[in-house]
């Protein structure tokens, strides 16, 4: 970006690099750490929490659980980046930072932590802890073992 654009334009564009980079890093990390779960699968249960299919695991349900977790991690970046930027640009906050430049970094850090504190529960709440999937979507051998039309799985955090 610095080679292709003028310095002022490059500075403006570089402000937007952090958000997508953070989203990609967070989602990639989550997927990489949880990918073994897709191979091994997760246990599926009925509405009462009883384990179905003799405890056999579903890779399809595991993939859905990991995808939901990855999407919630992407959402987590929104309040952290945009909430902090909006708060810091409010006139009273901007005036305080302009009058006392030494307050800017600690205040930005505090606001970022608060946004993360509010954003994390919201991101986790997007998808319920226990997800539901149609039995017809599961592996063929599990479909034969399960009589319920839908099953539950633990999404994880």
mmCIF file of C-alpha atoms in Angstrom:
data_model
loop_
_atom_site.group_PDB
_atom_site.id
_atom_site.type_symbol
_atom_site.label_atom_id
_atom_site.label_comp_id
_atom_site.label_asym_id
_atom_site.label_seq_id
_atom_site.Cartn_x
_atom_site.Cartn_y
_atom_site.Cartn_z
ATOM 1 C CA UNK A 1 0.000 0.000 0.000
ATOM 2 C CA UNK A 2 2.833 2.393 0.883
ATOM 3 C CA UNK A 3 4.467 1.840 -2.514
ATOM 4 C CA UNK A 4 1.311 2.192 -4.554
ATOM 5 C CA UNK A 5 -0.361 5.220 -2.944
ATOM 6 C CA UNK A 6 0.670 8.648 -1.732
ATOM 7 C CA UNK A 7 1.709 8.769 1.943
ATOM 8 C CA UNK A 8 -1.531 10.452 3.063
ATOM 9 C CA UNK A 9 -3.706 7.980 1.150
ATOM 10 C CA UNK A 10 -1.618 5.046 2.366
ATOM 11 C CA UNK A 11 -2.081 6.143 5.989
ATOM 12 C CA UNK A 12 -5.855 6.290 5.512
ATOM 13 C CA UNK A 13 -5.946 2.866 3.868
ATOM 14 C CA UNK A 14 -3.711 1.253 6.482
ATOM 15 C CA UNK A 15 -6.280 2.105 9.147
ATOM 16 C CA UNK A 16 -8.578 -0.448 7.509
ATOM 17 C CA UNK A 17 -6.004 -3.254 7.362
ATOM 18 C CA UNK A 18 -6.177 -4.105 11.068
ATOM 19 C CA UNK A 19 -9.847 -5.136 11.133
ATOM 20 C CA UNK A 20 -9.850 -7.726 8.338
ATOM 21 C CA UNK A 21 -6.440 -8.961 9.459
ATOM 22 C CA UNK A 22 -7.734 -9.483 12.977
ATOM 23 C CA UNK A 23 -10.887 -11.226 11.750
ATOM 24 C CA UNK A 24 -8.866 -13.568 9.530
ATOM 25 C CA UNK A 25 -6.354 -14.330 12.283
ATOM 26 C CA UNK A 26 -9.046 -14.967 14.895
ATOM 27 C CA UNK A 27 -11.134 -17.168 12.615
ATOM 28 C CA UNK A 28 -8.114 -19.081 11.346
ATOM 29 C CA UNK A 29 -6.857 -19.692 14.863
ATOM 30 C CA UNK A 30 -10.261 -20.939 16.000
ATOM 31 C CA UNK A 31 -10.628 -23.243 12.991
ATOM 32 C CA UNK A 32 -7.112 -24.645 13.277
ATOM 33 C CA UNK A 33 -7.468 -25.318 16.993
ATOM 34 C CA UNK A 34 -10.875 -26.966 16.580
ATOM 35 C CA UNK A 35 -10.243 -28.848 13.302
ATOM 36 C CA UNK A 36 -9.295 -32.114 15.078
ATOM 37 C CA UNK A 37 -12.808 -32.051 16.524
ATOM 38 C CA UNK A 38 -14.230 -32.204 12.991
ATOM 39 C CA UNK A 39 -12.304 -35.403 12.292
ATOM 40 C CA UNK A 40 -13.229 -37.086 15.563
ATOM 41 C CA UNK A 41 -16.800 -35.720 15.622
ATOM 42 C CA UNK A 42 -19.067 -34.758 18.506
ATOM 43 C CA UNK A 43 -21.633 -36.741 20.431
ATOM 44 C CA UNK A 44 -25.248 -35.993 19.531
ATOM 45 C CA UNK A 45 -28.055 -35.968 22.077
ATOM 46 C CA UNK A 46 -31.823 -35.751 22.129
ATOM 47 C CA UNK A 47 -33.850 -32.932 23.672
ATOM 48 C CA UNK A 48 -33.473 -34.471 27.133
ATOM 49 C CA UNK A 49 -29.690 -34.612 26.861
ATOM 50 C CA UNK A 50 -29.514 -38.393 26.421
ATOM 51 C CA UNK A 51 -26.633 -39.535 24.192
ATOM 52 C CA UNK A 52 -27.870 -41.036 20.930
ATOM 53 C CA UNK A 53 -26.444 -43.567 18.453
ATOM 54 C CA UNK A 54 -24.647 -45.522 21.186
ATOM 55 C CA UNK A 55 -22.267 -42.598 21.676
ATOM 56 C CA UNK A 56 -21.026 -42.601 18.077
ATOM 57 C CA UNK A 57 -19.741 -39.214 16.996
ATOM 58 C CA UNK A 58 -20.876 -37.013 14.128
ATOM 59 C CA UNK A 59 -18.353 -35.126 12.014
ATOM 60 C CA UNK A 60 -21.194 -33.233 10.332
ATOM 61 C CA UNK A 61 -22.432 -31.852 13.667
ATOM 62 C CA UNK A 62 -18.833 -31.089 14.647
ATOM 63 C CA UNK A 63 -18.284 -29.130 11.426
ATOM 64 C CA UNK A 64 -21.431 -27.085 12.088
ATOM 65 C CA UNK A 65 -20.309 -26.437 15.688
ATOM 66 C CA UNK A 66 -16.870 -25.260 14.560
ATOM 67 C CA UNK A 67 -18.350 -23.053 11.812
ATOM 68 C CA UNK A 68 -20.674 -21.377 14.322
ATOM 69 C CA UNK A 69 -17.784 -20.781 16.701
ATOM 70 C CA UNK A 70 -15.659 -19.312 13.911
ATOM 71 C CA UNK A 71 -18.479 -16.950 12.926
ATOM 72 C CA UNK A 72 -18.886 -15.791 16.528
ATOM 73 C CA UNK A 73 -15.135 -15.066 16.653
ATOM 74 C CA UNK A 74 -15.478 -12.919 13.536
ATOM 75 C CA UNK A 75 -18.312 -10.963 15.163
ATOM 76 C CA UNK A 76 -16.218 -10.413 18.305
ATOM 77 C CA UNK A 77 -13.905 -8.104 16.368
ATOM 78 C CA UNK A 78 -16.721 -5.663 15.504
ATOM 79 C CA UNK A 79 -17.230 -4.050 18.942
ATOM 80 C CA UNK A 80 -13.508 -4.124 19.666
ATOM 81 C CA UNK A 81 -12.553 -2.217 16.526
ATOM 82 C CA UNK A 82 -15.585 -0.090 15.763
ATOM 83 C CA UNK A 83 -16.844 0.477 19.305
ATOM 84 C CA UNK A 84 -13.428 1.692 20.389
ATOM 85 C CA UNK A 85 -13.057 3.960 17.347
ATOM 86 C CA UNK A 86 -16.524 5.443 17.810
ATOM 87 C CA UNK A 87 -16.023 6.015 21.533
ATOM 88 C CA UNK A 88 -12.636 7.647 21.057
ATOM 89 C CA UNK A 89 -14.045 9.944 18.363
ATOM 90 C CA UNK A 90 -16.834 11.318 20.584
ATOM 91 C CA UNK A 91 -16.266 15.068 21.053
ATOM 92 C CA UNK A 92 -15.726 15.014 24.841
ATOM 93 C CA UNK A 93 -13.308 12.084 24.620
ATOM 94 C CA UNK A 94 -11.473 13.561 21.651
ATOM 95 C CA UNK A 95 -11.184 16.888 23.476
ATOM 96 C CA UNK A 96 -9.823 15.170 26.585
ATOM 97 C CA UNK A 97 -7.219 13.332 24.528
ATOM 98 C CA UNK A 98 -6.259 16.507 22.666
ATOM 99 C CA UNK A 99 -5.831 18.408 25.934
ATOM 100 C CA UNK A 100 -3.919 15.564 27.643
ATOM 101 C CA UNK A 101 -2.079 13.433 25.037
ATOM 102 C CA UNK A 102 -0.648 11.173 27.743
ATOM 103 C CA UNK A 103 -4.195 9.986 28.517
ATOM 104 C CA UNK A 104 -4.819 8.734 24.964
ATOM 105 C CA UNK A 105 -3.106 5.327 25.168
ATOM 106 C CA UNK A 106 -4.436 4.327 28.606
ATOM 107 C CA UNK A 107 -7.926 5.529 27.707
ATOM 108 C CA UNK A 108 -7.879 3.684 24.372
ATOM 109 C CA UNK A 109 -6.723 0.540 26.176
ATOM 110 C CA UNK A 110 -9.485 0.871 28.757
ATOM 111 C CA UNK A 111 -12.163 1.431 26.101
ATOM 112 C CA UNK A 112 -10.870 -1.551 24.102
ATOM 113 C CA UNK A 113 -11.057 -3.775 27.180
ATOM 114 C CA UNK A 114 -14.585 -2.602 27.948
ATOM 115 C CA UNK A 115 -15.662 -3.232 24.346
ATOM 116 C CA UNK A 116 -14.134 -6.701 24.510
ATOM 117 C CA UNK A 117 -15.905 -7.271 27.823
ATOM 118 C CA UNK A 118 -19.274 -6.433 26.262
ATOM 119 C CA UNK A 119 -18.470 -7.992 22.902
ATOM 120 C CA UNK A 120 -17.416 -11.427 24.145
ATOM 121 C CA UNK A 121 -20.731 -12.356 25.798
ATOM 122 C CA UNK A 122 -22.587 -10.986 22.780
ATOM 123 C CA UNK A 123 -20.415 -12.988 20.376
ATOM 124 C CA UNK A 124 -20.838 -16.173 22.386
ATOM 125 C CA UNK A 125 -24.608 -15.610 22.590
ATOM 126 C CA UNK A 126 -25.050 -15.366 18.815
ATOM 127 C CA UNK A 127 -25.214 -19.136 18.613
ATOM 128 C CA UNK A 128 -26.600 -21.135 21.536
ATOM 129 C CA UNK A 129 -24.235 -23.411 23.463
ATOM 130 C CA UNK A 130 -26.300 -26.408 22.412
ATOM 131 C CA UNK A 131 -26.973 -26.445 18.683
ATOM 132 C CA UNK A 132 -29.592 -28.373 16.753
ATOM 133 C CA UNK A 133 -29.215 -30.193 13.460
ATOM 134 C CA UNK A 134 -31.608 -32.262 11.361
ATOM 135 C CA UNK A 135 -30.948 -35.971 11.648
ATOM 136 C CA UNK A 136 -31.236 -36.217 7.848
ATOM 137 C CA UNK A 137 -28.118 -34.009 7.610
ATOM 138 C CA UNK A 138 -25.988 -36.414 9.647
ATOM 139 C CA UNK A 139 -23.887 -39.302 8.396
ATOM 140 C CA UNK A 140 -25.831 -42.197 6.885
ATOM 141 C CA UNK A 141 -24.902 -44.679 9.617
ATOM 142 C CA UNK A 142 -26.071 -42.252 12.328
ATOM 143 C CA UNK A 143 -29.374 -41.630 10.558
ATOM 144 C CA UNK A 144 -30.111 -45.351 10.808
ATOM 145 C CA UNK A 145 -29.424 -45.364 14.554
ATOM 146 C CA UNK A 146 -31.457 -42.241 15.449
ATOM 147 C CA UNK A 147 -35.253 -42.059 15.357
ATOM 148 C CA UNK A 148 -35.537 -38.362 16.334
ATOM 149 C CA UNK A 149 -35.989 -35.837 13.515
ATOM 150 C CA UNK A 150 -33.486 -33.419 15.084
ATOM 151 C CA UNK A 151 -30.544 -33.904 17.410
ATOM 152 C CA UNK A 152 -28.490 -31.603 19.597
ATOM 153 C CA UNK A 153 -24.747 -31.108 19.894
ATOM 154 C CA UNK A 154 -22.553 -29.076 22.206
ATOM 155 C CA UNK A 155 -21.110 -26.200 20.187
ATOM 156 C CA UNK A 156 -18.343 -25.386 22.598
ATOM 157 C CA UNK A 157 -16.963 -21.887 23.056
#
